[in-house]
XYZ file of N, CA, C and O in Angstrom:
832
model
N -2.236 -10.184 4.676
C -3.308 -10.097 5.478
C -3.558 -8.599 5.891
O -2.641 -8.070 6.410
N -4.737 -8.066 5.681
C -4.934 -6.749 5.966
C -4.962 -6.380 7.483
O -5.342 -7.432 8.370
N -4.578 -5.358 7.898
C -4.536 -5.023 9.361
C -5.941 -4.503 9.890
O -6.606 -3.969 9.137
N -6.080 -4.637 11.183
C -7.268 -3.988 11.743
C -6.795 -2.643 12.294
O -5.691 -2.267 12.329
N -7.820 -1.760 12.630
C -7.597 -0.416 13.101
C -6.608 -0.417 14.278
O -5.527 0.280 14.312
N -6.810 -1.411 15.251
C -5.936 -1.541 16.454
C -4.607 -1.828 16.085
O -3.684 -1.518 16.975
N -4.347 -2.399 14.973
C -2.935 -2.830 14.705
C -2.122 -1.723 14.098
O -0.825 -1.913 13.991
N -2.755 -0.587 13.729
C -1.964 0.417 13.172
C -0.942 1.021 14.378
O -1.250 1.226 15.494
N 0.282 1.432 13.899
C 1.305 1.876 14.901
C 0.839 3.173 15.484
O 1.320 3.590 16.614
N 0.011 3.970 14.872
C -0.442 5.240 15.324
C -1.802 5.281 15.893
O -2.432 6.242 16.070
N -2.359 3.945 16.137
C -3.851 3.916 16.437
C -4.091 4.573 17.716
O -5.175 5.284 17.902
N -3.232 4.566 18.775
C -3.559 5.225 20.067
C -3.531 6.772 20.095
O -4.023 7.362 20.951
N -3.018 7.286 18.917
C -2.947 8.661 18.896
C -4.054 9.169 17.897
O -4.266 10.590 17.813
N -4.848 8.404 17.417
C -5.956 8.836 16.591
C -7.017 9.578 17.268
O -7.477 9.117 18.393
N -7.524 10.676 16.759
C -8.590 11.496 17.353
C -9.667 11.649 16.348
O -9.488 11.893 15.111
N -10.904 11.687 16.767
C -12.045 11.876 15.836
C -12.004 13.195 15.133
O -11.602 14.150 15.771
N -12.240 13.247 13.746
C -12.084 14.350 12.998
C -13.522 14.951 12.767
O -14.485 14.127 12.657
N -13.680 16.173 12.628
C -14.987 16.729 12.219
C -15.190 16.826 10.682
O -14.619 15.825 9.958
N -15.675 17.890 10.206
C -15.930 18.084 8.736
C -14.689 18.280 8.070
O -13.725 18.841 8.581
N -14.495 17.551 6.898
C -13.377 17.840 6.046
C -13.340 19.138 5.452
O -14.263 19.695 4.955
N -12.097 19.562 5.414
C -11.906 21.137 4.932
C -10.886 21.130 3.852
O -9.945 20.366 3.824
N -10.985 22.132 2.973
C -10.146 22.394 1.828
C -8.751 22.809 2.295
O -8.498 23.639 3.112
N -7.756 22.130 1.737
C -6.304 22.528 1.993
C -5.950 22.544 3.420
O -5.035 23.294 3.888
N -6.539 21.577 4.217
C -6.153 21.547 5.566
C -5.151 20.293 5.724
O -5.122 19.372 4.922
N -4.380 20.351 6.666
C -3.449 19.170 7.094
C -3.966 18.387 8.216
O -4.091 18.910 9.253
N -4.312 17.319 8.065
C -4.818 16.283 9.050
C -3.684 15.342 9.602
O -3.206 14.621 8.680
N -3.448 15.346 10.803
C -2.423 14.394 11.380
C -3.196 13.591 12.481
O -3.648 14.071 13.377
N -2.983 12.206 12.295
C -3.627 11.225 13.333
C -5.035 11.482 13.560
O -5.486 11.666 14.644
N -5.770 11.705 12.352
C -7.274 11.952 12.515
C -8.001 10.645 12.130
O -7.461 9.863 11.233
N -9.170 10.409 12.772
C -10.032 9.251 12.476
C -11.357 9.772 11.926
O -12.086 10.546 12.460
N -11.802 9.214 10.642
C -12.850 9.570 10.086
C -13.705 8.354 9.954
O -13.301 7.273 9.393
N -15.037 8.343 10.509
C -15.800 7.226 10.578
C -17.287 7.612 10.279
O -17.728 8.581 10.742
N -17.929 6.573 9.637
C -19.551 6.601 9.444
C -19.770 8.007 8.927
O -20.656 8.649 9.496
N -19.372 8.269 7.668
C -19.614 9.582 7.149
C -20.126 9.405 5.643
O -19.592 8.505 4.923
N -20.989 10.277 5.150
C -21.423 10.241 3.861
C -21.290 11.698 3.440
O -21.901 12.550 3.890
N -20.253 11.929 2.596
C -19.799 13.241 2.080
C -20.253 13.415 0.581
O -19.883 12.651 -0.355
N -21.029 14.411 0.277
C -21.500 14.683 -1.201
C -20.770 15.942 -1.628
O -20.858 17.014 -0.840
N -20.186 15.729 -2.689
C -19.344 16.902 -3.347
C -18.442 17.635 -2.380
O -18.330 18.851 -2.438
N -17.636 16.878 -1.555
C -16.689 17.531 -0.670
C -15.559 18.091 -1.574
O -15.128 17.578 -2.603
N -14.916 19.259 -1.109
C -13.768 19.848 -1.827
C -12.582 19.607 -0.924
O -12.357 20.077 0.117
N -11.734 18.692 -1.502
C -10.480 18.322 -0.662
C -9.212 18.616 -1.401
O -8.134 18.023 -1.111
N -9.338 19.523 -2.287
C -8.103 19.802 -3.131
C -6.964 20.334 -2.259
O -7.159 21.134 -1.292
N -5.840 19.702 -2.558
C -4.539 20.011 -1.720
C -4.563 19.699 -0.309
O -3.808 20.211 0.479
N -5.619 18.864 0.219
C -5.647 18.482 1.577
C -4.737 17.458 1.828
O -4.481 16.599 1.060
N -4.115 17.364 3.042
C -3.037 16.404 3.370
C -3.650 15.539 4.577
O -4.121 16.025 5.527
N -3.494 14.224 4.307
C -3.815 13.351 5.394
C -2.547 12.454 5.742
O -2.116 11.735 4.950
N -2.076 12.673 6.994
C -0.829 11.972 7.361
C -1.263 11.120 8.597
O -1.722 11.654 9.645
N -1.043 9.906 8.533
C -1.260 8.948 9.560
C -2.788 9.008 10.013
O -3.026 9.306 11.201
N -3.638 8.961 9.081
C -5.090 8.965 9.302
C -5.787 7.601 8.994
O -5.259 6.802 8.300
N -6.907 7.391 9.522
C -7.722 6.216 9.389
C -9.121 6.667 9.043
O -9.679 7.553 9.498
N -9.600 5.897 7.979
C -11.005 6.102 7.472
C -11.725 4.747 7.464
O -11.192 3.742 7.135
N -12.952 4.847 8.081
C -13.814 3.598 8.192
C -15.214 3.979 7.985
O -15.743 4.811 8.506
N -15.869 3.170 7.063
C -17.345 3.432 6.583
C -17.425 4.848 6.171
O -18.344 5.523 6.698
N -16.640 5.283 5.267
C -16.874 6.647 4.609
C -17.243 6.509 3.245
O -16.698 5.747 2.570
N -18.210 7.409 2.844
C -18.636 7.360 1.405
C -18.365 8.864 0.863
O -18.984 9.798 1.369
N -17.642 8.906 -0.147
C -17.440 10.159 -0.834
C -18.106 10.304 -2.216
O -17.559 9.418 -3.212
N -19.061 11.103 -2.436
C -19.607 11.067 -3.730
C -19.361 12.439 -4.440
O -19.576 13.481 -3.950
N -18.990 12.139 -5.677
C -18.667 13.494 -6.586
C -17.756 14.450 -5.883
O -17.968 15.629 -5.995
N -16.818 13.946 -5.171
C -15.876 14.776 -4.546
C -14.775 15.341 -5.437
O -14.605 14.934 -6.736
N -14.008 16.304 -5.066
C -12.949 16.869 -5.728
C -11.669 16.776 -4.852
O -11.634 17.314 -3.665
N -10.613 16.021 -5.173
C -9.482 16.042 -4.378
C -8.216 16.061 -5.111
O -7.140 15.334 -4.909
N -8.200 17.035 -6.221
C -6.965 17.098 -7.022
C -5.835 17.582 -6.011
O -5.945 18.520 -5.280
N -4.740 16.942 -6.275
C -3.545 17.308 -5.546
C -3.429 16.964 -4.077
O -2.443 17.298 -3.318
N -4.444 16.214 -3.600
C -4.451 15.721 -2.178
C -3.299 14.794 -1.933
O -2.891 14.126 -2.883
N -2.998 14.655 -0.704
C -1.971 13.739 -0.425
C -2.389 12.888 0.848
O -2.818 13.264 1.775
N -2.178 11.504 0.505
C -2.615 10.516 1.534
C -1.366 9.758 1.951
O -0.831 9.035 1.079
N -0.794 10.017 3.086
C 0.465 9.434 3.448
C 0.301 8.574 4.735
O -0.184 9.144 5.795
N 0.694 7.376 4.638
C 0.508 6.335 5.769
C -0.840 6.350 6.391
O -1.096 6.644 7.535
N -1.816 6.049 5.418
C -3.306 6.063 5.763
C -3.792 4.609 5.554
O -3.212 3.697 4.978
N -4.959 4.365 6.334
C -5.565 3.206 6.380
C -7.026 3.477 6.198
O -7.735 4.371 6.795
N -7.618 2.708 5.146
C -9.004 2.914 4.692
C -9.756 1.626 4.719
O -9.342 0.554 4.054
N -10.893 1.506 5.418
C -11.659 0.246 5.553
C -13.133 0.648 5.183
O -13.696 1.378 5.772
N -13.516 -0.010 4.077
C -15.046 0.142 3.760
C -15.254 1.620 3.233
O -16.370 2.178 3.566
N -14.304 2.111 2.405
C -14.402 3.454 1.969
C -14.703 3.365 0.501
O -14.156 2.775 -0.349
N -15.851 4.238 0.159
C -16.287 4.284 -1.229
C -16.032 5.652 -1.853
O -16.448 6.674 -1.250
N -15.430 5.729 -3.160
C -15.328 6.939 -3.858
C -16.070 6.647 -5.049
O -15.914 5.819 -5.774
N -17.106 7.521 -5.313
C -17.922 7.493 -6.421
C -17.944 8.776 -7.155
O -18.139 9.777 -6.674
N -17.567 8.733 -8.494
C -17.655 9.892 -9.313
C -16.631 10.984 -8.740
O -17.019 12.138 -8.957
N -15.586 10.692 -8.204
C -14.720 11.613 -7.530
C -13.482 11.898 -8.470
O -12.914 10.864 -9.052
N -13.064 13.126 -8.517
C -11.883 13.590 -9.295
C -10.721 13.871 -8.316
O -10.938 14.735 -7.449
N -9.713 13.098 -8.486
C -8.530 13.266 -7.669
C -7.248 13.125 -8.501
O -6.366 12.359 -8.392
N -7.306 13.923 -9.650
C -6.094 14.005 -10.477
C -4.764 14.441 -9.663
O -4.925 15.373 -8.794
N -3.619 13.938 -10.022
C -2.348 14.388 -9.396
C -2.243 14.198 -7.772
O -1.530 14.871 -7.139
N -3.214 13.437 -7.266
C -3.174 13.064 -5.827
C -2.052 12.075 -5.539
O -1.605 11.318 -6.427
N -1.538 12.061 -4.412
C -0.507 11.166 -3.949
C -0.911 10.093 -2.865
O -1.470 10.727 -1.880
N -0.591 9.043 -3.125
C -0.992 7.885 -2.207
C 0.318 7.216 -1.740
O 0.947 6.584 -2.542
N 0.759 7.448 -0.621
C 1.989 6.820 -0.093
C 1.844 5.926 1.184
O 1.182 6.353 2.162
N 2.279 4.735 1.119
C 2.204 3.783 2.177
C 0.762 3.803 2.708
O 0.332 4.176 3.869
N -0.187 3.461 1.808
C -1.617 3.189 2.055
C -2.094 1.744 1.962
O -1.659 1.023 1.243
N -3.042 1.447 2.860
C -3.762 0.266 2.887
C -5.247 0.447 2.724
O -5.998 1.199 3.569
N -5.935 -0.108 1.686
C -7.249 0.168 1.332
C -7.900 -1.255 1.368
O -7.635 -2.193 0.653
N -8.878 -1.359 2.216
C -9.579 -2.583 2.495
C -10.930 -2.630 2.289
O -11.725 -1.687 2.763
N -11.589 -3.511 1.388
C -13.013 -3.625 1.244
C -13.451 -2.367 0.783
O -14.632 -1.929 1.109
N -12.785 -1.635 -0.002
C -13.376 -0.385 -0.560
C -13.746 -0.463 -2.001
O -13.784 -1.503 -2.664
N -14.334 0.655 -2.509
C -14.827 0.790 -3.875
C -14.506 1.958 -4.550
O -14.742 3.141 -3.900
N -13.903 1.945 -5.691
C -13.563 3.218 -6.496
C -14.316 3.050 -7.819
O -14.198 2.129 -8.558
N -15.420 3.873 -7.958
C -16.336 3.820 -9.161
C -16.373 5.184 -9.900
O -16.628 6.222 -9.211
N -15.956 5.195 -11.212
C -15.921 6.424 -11.799
C -14.992 7.522 -11.375
O -15.281 8.630 -11.310
N -13.783 6.943 -10.934
C -12.854 7.877 -10.260
C -11.862 8.393 -11.296
O -11.265 7.568 -12.106
N -11.509 9.660 -11.271
C -10.562 10.280 -12.082
C -9.253 10.412 -11.270
O -9.207 11.250 -10.394
N -8.255 9.586 -11.604
C -7.129 9.652 -10.785
C -5.941 9.804 -11.860
O -4.712 9.409 -11.665
N -5.975 10.521 -12.911
C -4.937 10.733 -13.961
C -3.782 11.464 -13.326
O -4.062 12.455 -12.497
N -2.676 11.073 -13.606
C -1.428 11.733 -12.991
C -1.154 11.569 -11.553
O -0.287 12.100 -11.032
N -1.859 10.574 -11.019
C -1.644 10.355 -9.502
C -0.350 9.514 -9.442
O 0.033 8.936 -10.271
N 0.180 9.571 -8.097
C 1.286 8.731 -7.778
C 0.768 7.912 -6.614
O 0.154 8.335 -5.562
N 0.949 6.557 -6.779
C 0.660 5.642 -5.761
C 2.023 4.752 -5.583
O 2.562 4.189 -6.545
N 2.468 4.766 -4.377
C 3.720 4.164 -3.934
C 3.513 3.401 -2.540
O 3.042 4.014 -1.678
N 3.856 2.218 -2.740
C 3.744 1.132 -1.627
C 2.193 1.233 -1.093
O 1.807 1.583 0.119
N 1.212 0.874 -2.005
C -0.168 0.874 -1.698
C -0.686 -0.544 -1.855
O -0.179 -1.120 -2.842
N -1.530 -1.040 -0.986
C -2.104 -2.372 -1.049
C -3.623 -2.202 -1.055
O -4.177 -1.589 -0.234
N -4.311 -2.781 -2.161
C -5.721 -2.965 -2.108
C -6.144 -4.306 -1.691
O -5.707 -5.219 -2.395
N -7.058 -4.412 -0.706
C -7.352 -5.764 -0.293
C -8.934 -5.999 -0.459
O -9.703 -5.166 0.017
N -9.381 -6.810 -1.268
C -10.908 -7.111 -1.447
C -11.504 -5.826 -1.934
O -12.658 -5.522 -1.390
N -11.089 -5.145 -2.848
C -11.566 -3.845 -3.312
C -12.233 -4.151 -4.751
O -11.862 -5.063 -5.430
N -13.063 -3.206 -5.105
C -13.572 -3.148 -6.405
C -13.229 -1.835 -7.132
O -13.679 -0.879 -6.552
N -12.631 -1.808 -8.312
C -12.308 -0.614 -9.035
C -12.991 -0.712 -10.308
O -12.677 -1.690 -11.129
N -13.928 0.147 -10.565
C -14.690 0.138 -11.792
C -14.736 1.442 -12.591
O -14.942 2.462 -11.905
N -14.236 1.486 -13.702
C -14.035 2.695 -14.522
C -13.202 3.897 -13.782
O -13.598 4.853 -13.538
N -12.030 3.328 -13.513
C -11.092 4.163 -12.874
C -9.973 4.609 -13.869
O -9.591 3.759 -14.480
N -9.701 5.929 -13.883
C -8.743 6.446 -14.963
C -7.454 6.754 -14.173
O -7.328 7.766 -13.500
N -6.462 5.823 -14.480
C -5.120 6.081 -14.067
C -4.099 6.511 -15.171
O -2.979 6.218 -15.176
N -4.630 7.119 -16.172
C -3.757 7.514 -17.355
C -2.785 8.591 -16.800
O -2.847 9.367 -15.944
N -1.523 8.419 -17.294
C -0.410 9.025 -17.001
C -0.007 9.078 -15.542
O 0.804 10.018 -15.124
N -0.488 8.081 -14.814
C -0.162 7.931 -13.355
C 1.087 7.272 -13.144
O 1.581 6.564 -14.074
N 1.687 7.176 -11.932
C 2.879 6.440 -11.564
C 2.575 5.584 -10.459
O 2.368 6.078 -9.350
N 2.577 4.252 -10.765
C 2.334 3.262 -9.588
C 3.643 2.444 -9.439
O 4.234 1.904 -10.227
N 4.103 2.464 -8.118
C 5.245 1.692 -7.773
C 5.009 0.895 -6.493
O 4.478 1.375 -5.532
N 5.295 -0.367 -6.747
C 5.147 -1.303 -5.450
C 3.613 -1.224 -4.969
O 3.328 -0.887 -3.850
N 2.709 -1.570 -5.996
C 1.320 -1.560 -5.557
C 0.669 -3.007 -5.783
O 1.018 -3.622 -6.921
N -0.041 -3.538 -4.839
C -0.627 -4.694 -4.901
C -2.180 -4.775 -4.976
O -2.666 -3.996 -4.153
N -2.898 -5.457 -5.843
C -4.301 -5.577 -5.891
C -4.555 -7.049 -5.393
O -4.414 -7.994 -6.205
N -5.019 -7.184 -4.177
C -5.116 -8.547 -3.559
C -6.569 -9.017 -3.564
O -7.352 -8.124 -2.934
N -6.961 -9.928 -4.289
C -8.405 -10.496 -4.247
C -9.353 -9.262 -4.622
O -10.409 -9.117 -4.025
N -8.962 -8.514 -5.641
C -9.678 -7.444 -6.082
C -10.495 -7.657 -7.238
O -10.241 -8.715 -7.993
N -11.401 -6.843 -7.679
C -12.165 -6.861 -9.016
C -11.833 -5.541 -9.630
O -12.181 -4.537 -9.140
N -11.137 -5.621 -10.831
C -10.921 -4.328 -11.596
C -11.556 -4.455 -12.982
O -11.381 -5.509 -13.709
N -12.364 -3.560 -13.246
C -13.201 -3.431 -14.556
C -12.962 -2.104 -15.188
O -13.203 -1.136 -14.522
N -12.576 -2.066 -16.430
C -12.482 -0.907 -17.113
C -11.601 0.026 -16.472
O -11.830 1.268 -16.262
N -10.421 -0.497 -15.840
C -9.424 0.411 -15.355
C -8.356 0.820 -16.413
O -7.857 -0.077 -17.164
N -8.136 1.998 -16.544
C -7.403 2.572 -17.602
C -5.952 3.054 -17.133
O -5.929 3.912 -16.378
N -4.844 2.224 -17.555
C -3.435 2.500 -17.217
C -2.886 3.146 -18.444
O -1.650 3.119 -18.611
N -3.621 3.699 -19.431
C -2.834 4.231 -20.562
C -1.837 5.244 -20.271
O -1.979 6.242 -19.567
N -0.612 5.111 -20.922
C 0.414 5.971 -20.744
C 0.969 6.175 -19.292
O 1.648 7.059 -19.032
N 0.534 5.204 -18.322
C 1.100 5.250 -17.067
C 2.287 4.466 -16.964
O 2.789 3.655 -17.845
N 3.069 4.754 -15.808
C 4.325 4.022 -15.511
C 4.056 3.188 -14.340
O 3.736 3.604 -13.345
N 4.160 1.781 -14.635
C 3.883 0.822 -13.654
C 5.132 0.052 -13.342
O 5.786 -0.514 -14.160
N 5.467 -0.119 -11.989
C 6.738 -0.732 -11.490
C 6.417 -1.614 -10.365
O 5.690 -0.992 -9.356
N 6.609 -2.832 -10.360
C 6.435 -3.874 -9.190
C 4.858 -3.745 -8.829
O 4.479 -3.507 -7.642
N 4.189 -4.244 -9.703
C 2.710 -4.350 -9.669
C 2.344 -5.823 -9.648
O 2.752 -6.450 -10.558
N 1.446 -6.172 -8.774
C 0.889 -7.566 -8.810
C -0.551 -7.646 -8.481
O -1.152 -6.604 -7.897
N -1.245 -8.746 -9.052
C -2.696 -8.866 -8.863
C -3.145 -10.268 -8.327
O -3.887 -10.923 -8.771
N -2.508 -10.577 -7.087
C -2.779 -11.924 -6.615
C -4.351 -12.212 -6.296
O -4.888 -11.322 -5.523
N -4.924 -13.163 -6.820
C -6.293 -13.585 -6.646
C -7.350 -12.600 -7.318
O -8.527 -12.672 -6.983
N -7.007 -11.648 -7.987
C -7.840 -10.586 -8.572
C -8.333 -10.914 -9.935
O -7.698 -11.814 -10.763
N -9.583 -10.429 -10.222
C -10.232 -10.735 -11.566
C -10.057 -9.339 -12.241
O -10.539 -8.288 -11.733
N -9.422 -9.296 -13.407
C -9.231 -8.015 -14.100
C -9.848 -8.267 -15.527
O -9.596 -9.111 -16.269
N -10.611 -7.227 -15.949
C -11.422 -7.247 -17.172
C -11.377 -5.933 -17.772
O -11.435 -4.954 -17.136
N -11.280 -5.922 -19.108
C -11.300 -4.621 -19.927
C -10.270 -3.745 -19.389
O -10.467 -2.598 -19.349
N -9.070 -4.166 -19.220
C -7.869 -3.451 -18.842
C -7.318 -2.735 -19.975
O -7.173 -3.221 -21.051
N -7.098 -1.319 -19.869
C -6.437 -0.590 -20.894
C -5.044 -0.322 -20.399
O -4.765 0.239 -19.509
N -3.989 -0.683 -21.365
C -2.691 -0.494 -21.106
C -1.922 0.140 -22.357
O -0.581 0.007 -22.357
N -2.615 0.805 -23.143
C -2.036 1.386 -24.366
C -0.825 2.333 -23.857
O -1.303 3.242 -23.110
N 0.342 2.129 -24.496
C 1.441 2.880 -24.199
C 1.954 2.954 -22.726
O 2.735 3.907 -22.429
N 1.409 2.076 -21.902
C 1.942 1.905 -20.677
C 3.446 1.585 -20.585
O 3.861 0.723 -21.466
N 4.113 2.163 -19.574
C 5.503 1.741 -19.371
C 5.576 0.704 -18.191
O 5.107 1.132 -17.104
N 6.014 -0.443 -18.364
C 5.960 -1.376 -17.442
C 7.354 -2.059 -17.021
O 8.185 -2.256 -17.746
N 7.418 -2.256 -15.725
C 8.642 -2.885 -15.219
C 8.265 -3.766 -14.027
O 7.619 -3.304 -13.063
N 8.442 -5.084 -14.096
C 8.134 -6.057 -13.106
C 6.603 -6.059 -12.804
O 6.198 -5.785 -11.638
N 5.811 -6.208 -13.739
C 4.383 -6.396 -13.627
C 4.074 -7.791 -13.642
O 4.327 -8.488 -14.644
N 3.496 -8.235 -12.512
C 3.237 -9.668 -12.360
C 1.916 -10.150 -12.414
O 1.036 -9.711 -11.483
N 1.470 -10.994 -13.440
C 0.096 -11.496 -13.547
C 0.028 -12.884 -13.168
O -1.085 -13.493 -13.237
N 1.130 -13.518 -12.535
C 1.075 -15.022 -12.422
C -0.068 -15.422 -11.548
O -0.646 -16.569 -11.718
N -0.337 -14.653 -10.423
C -1.259 -15.141 -9.435
C -2.657 -14.545 -9.497
O -3.617 -14.769 -8.737
N -2.915 -13.798 -10.669
C -4.161 -13.267 -10.961
C -5.158 -14.368 -11.212
O -4.929 -15.392 -11.886
N -6.603 -14.134 -10.824
C -7.463 -15.117 -11.146
C -7.758 -15.161 -12.664
O -7.995 -16.080 -13.295
N -7.841 -13.914 -13.204
C -8.200 -13.792 -14.715
C -7.716 -12.404 -15.112
O -7.656 -11.443 -14.336
N -7.347 -12.296 -16.353
C -6.853 -11.143 -16.979
C -7.549 -10.837 -18.367
O -7.580 -11.794 -19.232
N -8.125 -9.776 -18.588
C -8.699 -9.482 -19.889
C -8.263 -8.018 -20.290
O -8.363 -7.035 -19.528
N -7.600 -7.921 -21.486
C -7.048 -6.723 -21.937
C -7.887 -6.150 -22.898
O -8.261 -6.791 -24.070
N -8.401 -4.876 -22.788
C -9.314 -4.156 -23.679
C -8.507 -3.494 -24.775
O -8.957 -3.407 -26.004
N -7.558 -2.782 -24.397
C -6.785 -2.005 -25.290
C -5.225 -1.955 -24.988
O -4.846 -1.685 -23.848
N -4.415 -2.350 -25.889
C -2.958 -2.554 -25.695
C -2.633 -4.049 -25.691
O -3.507 -4.817 -25.342
N -1.449 -4.439 -26.192
C -1.088 -5.747 -26.485
C -0.497 -6.332 -25.095
O 0.328 -5.773 -24.606
N -1.009 -7.559 -24.765
C -0.355 -8.142 -23.606
C 0.844 -8.928 -24.095
O 0.670 -9.856 -24.921
N 2.017 -8.678 -23.643
C 3.208 -9.262 -24.119
C 3.304 -10.578 -23.649
O 3.885 -11.554 -24.382
N 2.626 -11.156 -22.532
C 2.600 -12.459 -22.213
C 1.796 -13.352 -23.264
O 2.224 -14.543 -23.529
N 0.826 -12.769 -23.824
C 0.005 -13.575 -24.833
C 0.716 -13.922 -25.964
O 0.369 -15.001 -26.653
N 1.768 -13.211 -26.384
C 2.447 -13.563 -27.622
C 3.416 -14.641 -27.341
O 3.825 -15.309 -28.222
N 3.584 -14.990 -26.067
C 4.539 -16.060 -25.753
C 3.936 -17.424 -25.146
O 4.496 -18.347 -25.007
N 2.718 -17.089 -24.557
C 2.057 -18.117 -23.792
C 0.699 -18.299 -24.009
O -0.025 -17.238 -24.282
N 0.056 -19.545 -24.049
C -1.475 -19.579 -24.045
C -2.076 -19.239 -22.734
O -3.346 -19.270 -22.539
N -1.264 -19.029 -21.730
C -1.860 -18.858 -20.345
C -1.152 -17.418 -19.886
O -0.207 -17.418 -19.132
N -1.716 -16.295 -20.416
C -1.164 -15.063 -20.128
C -1.138 -14.662 -18.644
O -0.095 -13.847 -18.318
N -1.853 -15.209 -17.811
C -1.685 -14.904 -16.407
C -0.703 -15.574 -15.640
O -0.424 -15.383 -14.570
N -0.058 -16.508 -16.342
C 0.876 -17.426 -15.643
C 2.365 -16.959 -16.057
O 3.203 -17.767 -16.040
N 2.515 -15.579 -16.190
C 3.906 -15.195 -16.662
C 4.190 -13.827 -15.893
O 3.411 -13.284 -15.469
N 5.494 -13.596 -16.020
C 5.992 -12.357 -15.469
C 6.456 -11.516 -16.617
O 7.080 -12.143 -17.591
N 6.090 -10.235 -16.585
C 6.536 -9.405 -17.830
C 7.517 -8.185 -17.108
O 6.990 -7.609 -16.139
N 8.680 -7.986 -17.593
C 9.487 -6.756 -17.310
C 9.667 -5.930 -18.349
O 10.587 -5.045 -18.473
N 8.944 -6.066 -19.519
C 9.081 -5.192 -20.734
C 8.602 -3.776 -20.447
O 7.648 -3.569 -19.524
N 9.403 -2.865 -20.943
C 9.160 -1.447 -20.546
C 7.894 -0.923 -21.357
O 7.504 0.134 -21.029
N 7.508 -1.478 -22.364
C 6.404 -0.883 -23.213
C 5.449 -1.959 -23.822
O 5.965 -2.905 -24.399
N 4.287 -1.788 -23.767
C 3.219 -2.559 -24.437
C 2.868 -1.838 -25.679
O 2.299 -0.782 -25.510
N 3.310 -2.308 -26.848
C 3.044 -1.668 -28.051
C 1.617 -1.452 -28.428
O 0.677 -2.047 -27.918
N 1.369 -0.547 -29.319
C 0.039 -0.329 -29.823
C -0.534 -1.460 -30.550
O 0.240 -2.243 -31.109
N -1.786 -1.715 -30.542
C -2.347 -2.833 -31.206
C -2.363 -2.488 -32.719
O -2.841 -1.336 -33.045
N -1.877 -3.467 -33.558
C -1.821 -3.145 -34.954
C -3.155 -3.050 -35.582
O -4.094 -3.824 -35.177
N -3.330 -2.214 -36.473
C -4.756 -2.057 -37.137
C -5.554 -1.097 -36.261
O -6.812 -1.170 -36.590
């Protein structure tokens, strides 16, 4: 169950933040009701911060760090954030569309009721990440390292997993799974690929 803003352990220390700035460190800041066009957030650090009803269009956030953050109703559109780090993050009713997140690190992140469309996670490292009741379309995990990943209640289509390194990736509770590129190891063993668990380290290339 996703948390409300008031449930956060650092909620009482949150203070409204002004304009976002390049390479700044934000601690216990609250960002609300913002529409940001082409913001430059490269190497910016967000520690124990909350975002609500924020829209970021065509932003740049390469190397940014989001640690112990809460995001509700936040939209990233056409935003580049390669090599960004997401640690202990909760993303609720958000949308990532046309996001470049290659080489990113996501650790202990939960997406609740989110939509991810055309998101590039190539060469990223995801550990203990859950997509709960989400919609994922054209998400590219090519050559990524995925460990302890689950998709409960989610609809996944046109997923790319070519050369992905997998460990404890659980599709059993997904609503549906569609693989666009890369072989689903479950499909080779079962006619119900979403009802199995895979701990194989590598999804081989599709022959031909």
